[in-house]
Amino acid sequence: MENKTTRTGNNKIMDVTAVPNKAIGWTALFTALASLIVWPVILGPAAAIMGVFAYTRGIRFLGIGAIVIGLISLIAYIVLVPFYT
């Protein structure tokens, strides 16, 4: 991969090679953790989907964490709800 550079407005050279934006990864992880407490049927799959997006964009650790926690939350809900109804 070649090094891509660009000039900013004040004539400084800036490296624009991909430092991935980690916002989607942190959002996915936060959503996964929230799914353990509220709305696991909605937030669990949403966190898993956002985790896949994060994983494909290069934020592997946060993506895998969100996928795992989101799916655990969903599966725990499906398994445990019949015992409480």
Coordinates of C-alpha atoms in Angstrom, one line a residue:
M1 CA 0.0 0.0 0.0
E2 CA 1.4 3.3 -0.9
N3 CA 1.5 6.3 1.4
K4 CA -1.1 8.8 0.5
T5 CA -0.6 12.4 1.5
T6 CA -2.6 15.6 1.1
R7 CA -2.1 19.2 1.8
T8 CA -4.3 21.0 4.3
G9 CA -5.4 24.6 4.2
N10 CA -2.3 25.9 6.0
N11 CA 0.0 24.1 3.7
K12 CA 0.9 21.2 6.0
I13 CA 1.2 17.7 4.6
M14 CA -1.1 15.2 6.3
D15 CA -1.1 11.4 6.0
V16 CA -4.5 10.2 4.9
T17 CA -3.8 6.5 5.0
A18 CA -6.5 4.6 6.8
V19 CA -6.6 5.1 10.6
P20 CA -10.0 3.5 11.0
N21 CA -12.7 5.5 12.7
K22 CA -13.4 3.6 15.9
A23 CA -16.8 5.3 16.5
I24 CA -18.8 2.5 15.0
G25 CA -16.9 -0.1 17.1
W26 CA -17.5 1.8 20.4
T27 CA -21.1 2.4 19.5
A28 CA -21.5 -1.3 18.7
L29 CA -19.9 -2.3 22.0
F30 CA -22.0 0.2 24.0
T31 CA -25.1 -1.2 22.3
A32 CA -24.1 -4.7 23.1
L33 CA -23.5 -3.9 26.8
A34 CA -26.9 -2.0 26.9
S35 CA -28.6 -5.1 25.5
L36 CA -27.6 -7.1 28.6
I37 CA -29.8 -4.7 30.6
V38 CA -32.6 -3.5 28.4
W39 CA -34.3 -4.7 25.1
P40 CA -32.1 -7.7 24.4
V41 CA -34.2 -8.7 21.4
I42 CA -33.7 -5.4 19.7
L43 CA -30.3 -4.3 20.9
G44 CA -28.6 -7.7 20.7
P45 CA -29.0 -8.2 17.0
A46 CA -28.4 -4.5 16.3
A47 CA -25.1 -4.7 18.2
A48 CA -24.1 -7.9 16.3
I49 CA -24.8 -6.2 13.0
M50 CA -22.8 -3.0 13.9
G51 CA -20.1 -5.3 15.2
V52 CA -19.9 -6.9 11.7
F53 CA -19.6 -3.5 10.2
A54 CA -16.8 -2.6 12.6
Y55 CA -15.0 -5.8 11.9
T56 CA -15.1 -5.3 8.2
R57 CA -13.8 -1.8 8.6
G58 CA -10.7 -2.9 10.4
I59 CA -11.8 -2.4 14.1
R60 CA -11.6 -6.1 14.8
F61 CA -11.4 -6.2 18.6
L62 CA -14.4 -4.0 19.2
G63 CA -16.3 -5.7 16.4
I64 CA -15.8 -9.2 17.8
G65 CA -16.6 -8.0 21.3
A66 CA -19.9 -6.5 20.1
I67 CA -20.9 -9.5 18.1
V68 CA -20.2 -11.9 20.9
I69 CA -21.9 -9.9 23.7
G70 CA -24.9 -9.1 21.5
L71 CA -25.5 -12.7 20.5
I72 CA -25.0 -13.9 24.1
S73 CA -27.6 -11.3 25.2
L74 CA -30.1 -12.5 22.6
I75 CA -29.5 -16.2 23.3
A76 CA -29.8 -15.7 27.0
Y77 CA -33.1 -13.9 26.5
I78 CA -34.5 -16.6 24.3
V79 CA -33.4 -19.4 26.8
L80 CA -34.3 -17.7 30.0
V81 CA -37.7 -16.0 29.2
P82 CA -39.7 -19.3 29.2
F83 CA -38.6 -20.0 32.8
Y84 CA -40.1 -16.6 34.0
T85 CA -43.4 -16.7 32.1

